[in-house]
Amino acid sequence: MKIDEFNNAIKSKITGAYELKEDSDSYGNSNAWVILENKRDVEVVAKAIKAYKGRCVVATAYKNEKENTHTVVYHFDINGTIVNMQLVTDNQSVHSITPILKSADWAEREMREMYDIEVLGHPCSDRLFLDYSLVKGVLNEYISLSKMQTGLSDTDVLWSKINKGAES
Amino acid sequence: MSEIIPKVFRINTGSCNGCDVEFVATAFVDKFHIESLGVELVEDVKDSNLLVITGPLTAKSEPFLKKYLNQMKKPFVVVGVGTCSVSCGIFRDSYAINGPLDKFVEVDVNVAGCPPRPQSIAEGIAKGVKVLNQKMHGEVTPKKIDTIFQDFSAPQTFRGKMALHEGMCTGCRTCETVCPSTAIKISKTDDGFTHNIWHNSCCYCGNCAYFCPTGAIHSTNNFDTAKLSNHKYTDINIAHIEYETCTKCQEKFMPPSRGLLGKAYVHDDVNKLNAKICPSCRKEANFKRMYA
Amino acid sequence: MSEKITIGPFNPELEESVYFKLVVDENRVVEEVELINGFIHRGMESLATKKNFMQNLILTERVCSLCSNNHPFTYSLAVEKIAGVEVPLRGEALRVIADEVKRVASDLFNLSMLTHLAHRHDLMKETLEIREYMQDLKETIWGNRMDMSVNILTGTKYNLNDEKVTFILKTLNEAEPRIKALQKAYQNDAVFKDKTVGVGILPYEDALEIGVTGPVARGSGVNNDVRVKAPYSLYALRPSLQPKVTTYEEGDVYARAMVRFGDIIEAIRIIRDVVADLPEGDTYLEKRPHIPAGEAVVRTEAPRGELIYYLKTDGSQKPVRMRWKVPTYSNWEALKVMIKGDKVDNVTMILNSIDPCISCTER
């Protein structure tokens, strides 16, 4: 699949501005990036992926330095070419593409529990992996709750037992 | 003594499956001789009296583990297989980990390893069987059980317990930095450093030995890690790296590693080079030699 | 009358913990499937951001011990892409050898579990015995039966000499005829075929729609083997190494088992080819790479299918974000298609036929 061909498929339908770039690794595998300004345009891209018989591989999110904003990256595959779609959300929500691409199902559910990013219109509201004893958005925090509360990590506790054993 | 049939049930509380896969190999490959222990694998935890538990105990597994334990008839024996079950190993300090196991159930035998060799797993189960027999007859568990299987040879290349050549170590902390499972602690003392390797947290990856600039820390092919749980915090390799006293100024200093000197001065006798003076006295002496 | 049945989470037939809630009809045919996940979720993506790049070589290996070489391999590719490093050719070759050895061992383990669940005990024992060739090989060359600790940024930790190459070839020469005989034994075993042919079917269209990968995809006629579709490492540099993949149209448990046999035999061929023409030189770069800020998406073909890593760095010693997607993550949803309409007694066997790696999936 040529990147220009894919661009033709999306350019007339996208509402906001977007950037298209391409990189490749030392083995010659190309990697396309679609960087969206308007996060609603995810649906346009997802439909184009579907039209090319592609699939959603996975999605990633990370917290930005700017307060309360997250960058979300979807990774798609069209017959061996990776297409990455990047967008920014400032209200911890995105519009689900699972109704268009079933293969995005788990990736979006995980985004919800790991980053507390709501996935609007996702067909399933259950948690996927994260136990209900844990609060949503665990990957937003850098320091674990127990360390925050007691100032001690499990490693600290175990090593103090070793040191006691060595003394006695 | 009447014969008691050990009935084994395995519980995976979040392992990477290495221990579980190797447990299957231990159970079904003849060369590991587990049939000599007369164990039976049971389908239902209610029928079991010897639990093999793997994994660091994830948050989601915890309530189910408790539920399964409640269904068991006492007395029973717990054998924790794999470093994770003993100390959570590489996964320790994650939000999703509630272990180690002994927070929730009394563990009788620990088998460290990542994963342990089938021979270690078999040894752990053998010790478990012994403890089970004693429990069934109302006897007290001894502090130590001798090795049950005799063949404990491994290929020379096998990464077993780590050890340290004290004379090569300078306490540079590279091993501590690259160790993924905080199994190494180096602490300062008045006379130098103490270098501790905790075998029950070690994931036997060999990163420390690979990155050690002096060749001080190294792996042995010793895999004798199936121990009664009272050894949990004492199965460590302790080494002392002592300062030397400068023959000139009497200050204490860390001598250069013989390993590094050996690499740098291939044609010289390293012992002679290693004159016992501290770096600042050496600098002074060199300065005088050149300019005075 | 419908009946509710639960399986798991801890069950001797399940290598890893998972919880099934099924509804079956009076003929014990499954009407509804609900799968509850998360028992193996260890928060590893969070741990990855707290460990430095050297520690992560090992953390990634502990994602799952069955594809334990693919994780650090793919992770290294991601770091190397950001750092703009080119791995010495010998390093690439050694990585591929290790990877294919793991593939053989992993596929054999899956097949042994399959015959175990199909109650073909002698086939299971023979499969596990043959797997021991690979276990002994791994232990002798790399020092551990599961976690080989092969990869380092810019190459490999290990090297091969003539003696080790001879040992590899000797092992393959002994194992290969037994593997081929084993495949025939599977193909000629009436009980095994009766339990696996036509069971747990995943039609081609569903395979495409769900986005399955690896032997699960190839068993349903979809070939998306990364080694062929987007070759990397030595598979890219020496296209003759790319596997001649086995595909089946049937999409049943039997087809997936046969695809794995095809993978094993190709893996042995690949190892032999690499060893026969082993590039000279270093196995890694003496200079440790500087890892600048950047991001990379890379992928490899693990024993179960496509493994993809996303890595974002900021120039510090730890990743900002690392996300990986493993084959089972995409293959899991296919279970619902395979199990629905099949007998409840086949559920654990169908699960096994996707070669599920739950520790990989849940991290």
Coordinates of C-alpha atoms in Angstrom, one line a residue, chain B residues 6-12 23 40-54 65 68 71-72 77-79, chain C residues 8-13:
Chain B
P6 CA 0.7 -36.6 48.2
K7 CA -2.0 -35.1 46.0
V8 CA -0.8 -32.2 44.0
F9 CA -2.8 -29.2 42.7
R10 CA -1.1 -26.3 41.0
I11 CA -2.3 -22.7 41.3
N12 CA -0.9 -20.0 39.0
F23 CA 6.2 -28.0 36.2
E40 CA -0.8 -37.9 42.2
L41 CA -2.0 -34.9 40.2
V42 CA -5.6 -34.1 41.2
E43 CA -8.3 -32.3 39.3
D44 CA -10.0 -30.7 42.3
V45 CA -8.4 -28.6 45.0
K46 CA -10.6 -30.2 47.6
D47 CA -8.8 -33.5 47.1
S48 CA -5.4 -32.0 47.3
N49 CA -2.9 -31.9 50.2
L50 CA 0.1 -30.5 48.4
L51 CA -0.3 -27.2 46.7
V52 CA 2.3 -26.0 44.1
I53 CA 1.9 -22.2 43.8
T54 CA 3.5 -20.1 41.2
L65 CA -6.6 -18.0 46.1
Y68 CA -9.4 -22.2 47.0
Q71 CA -11.9 -25.5 50.5
M72 CA -8.9 -27.5 51.6
V77 CA 1.7 -28.4 52.4
V78 CA 2.5 -25.4 50.2
V79 CA 5.4 -25.4 47.8
Chain C
G8 CA -11.3 -21.9 36.3
P9 CA -9.7 -19.6 37.2
F10 CA -7.3 -22.3 38.6
N11 CA -7.7 -25.6 36.8
P12 CA -5.2 -28.3 35.9
E13 CA -6.3 -28.1 32.3

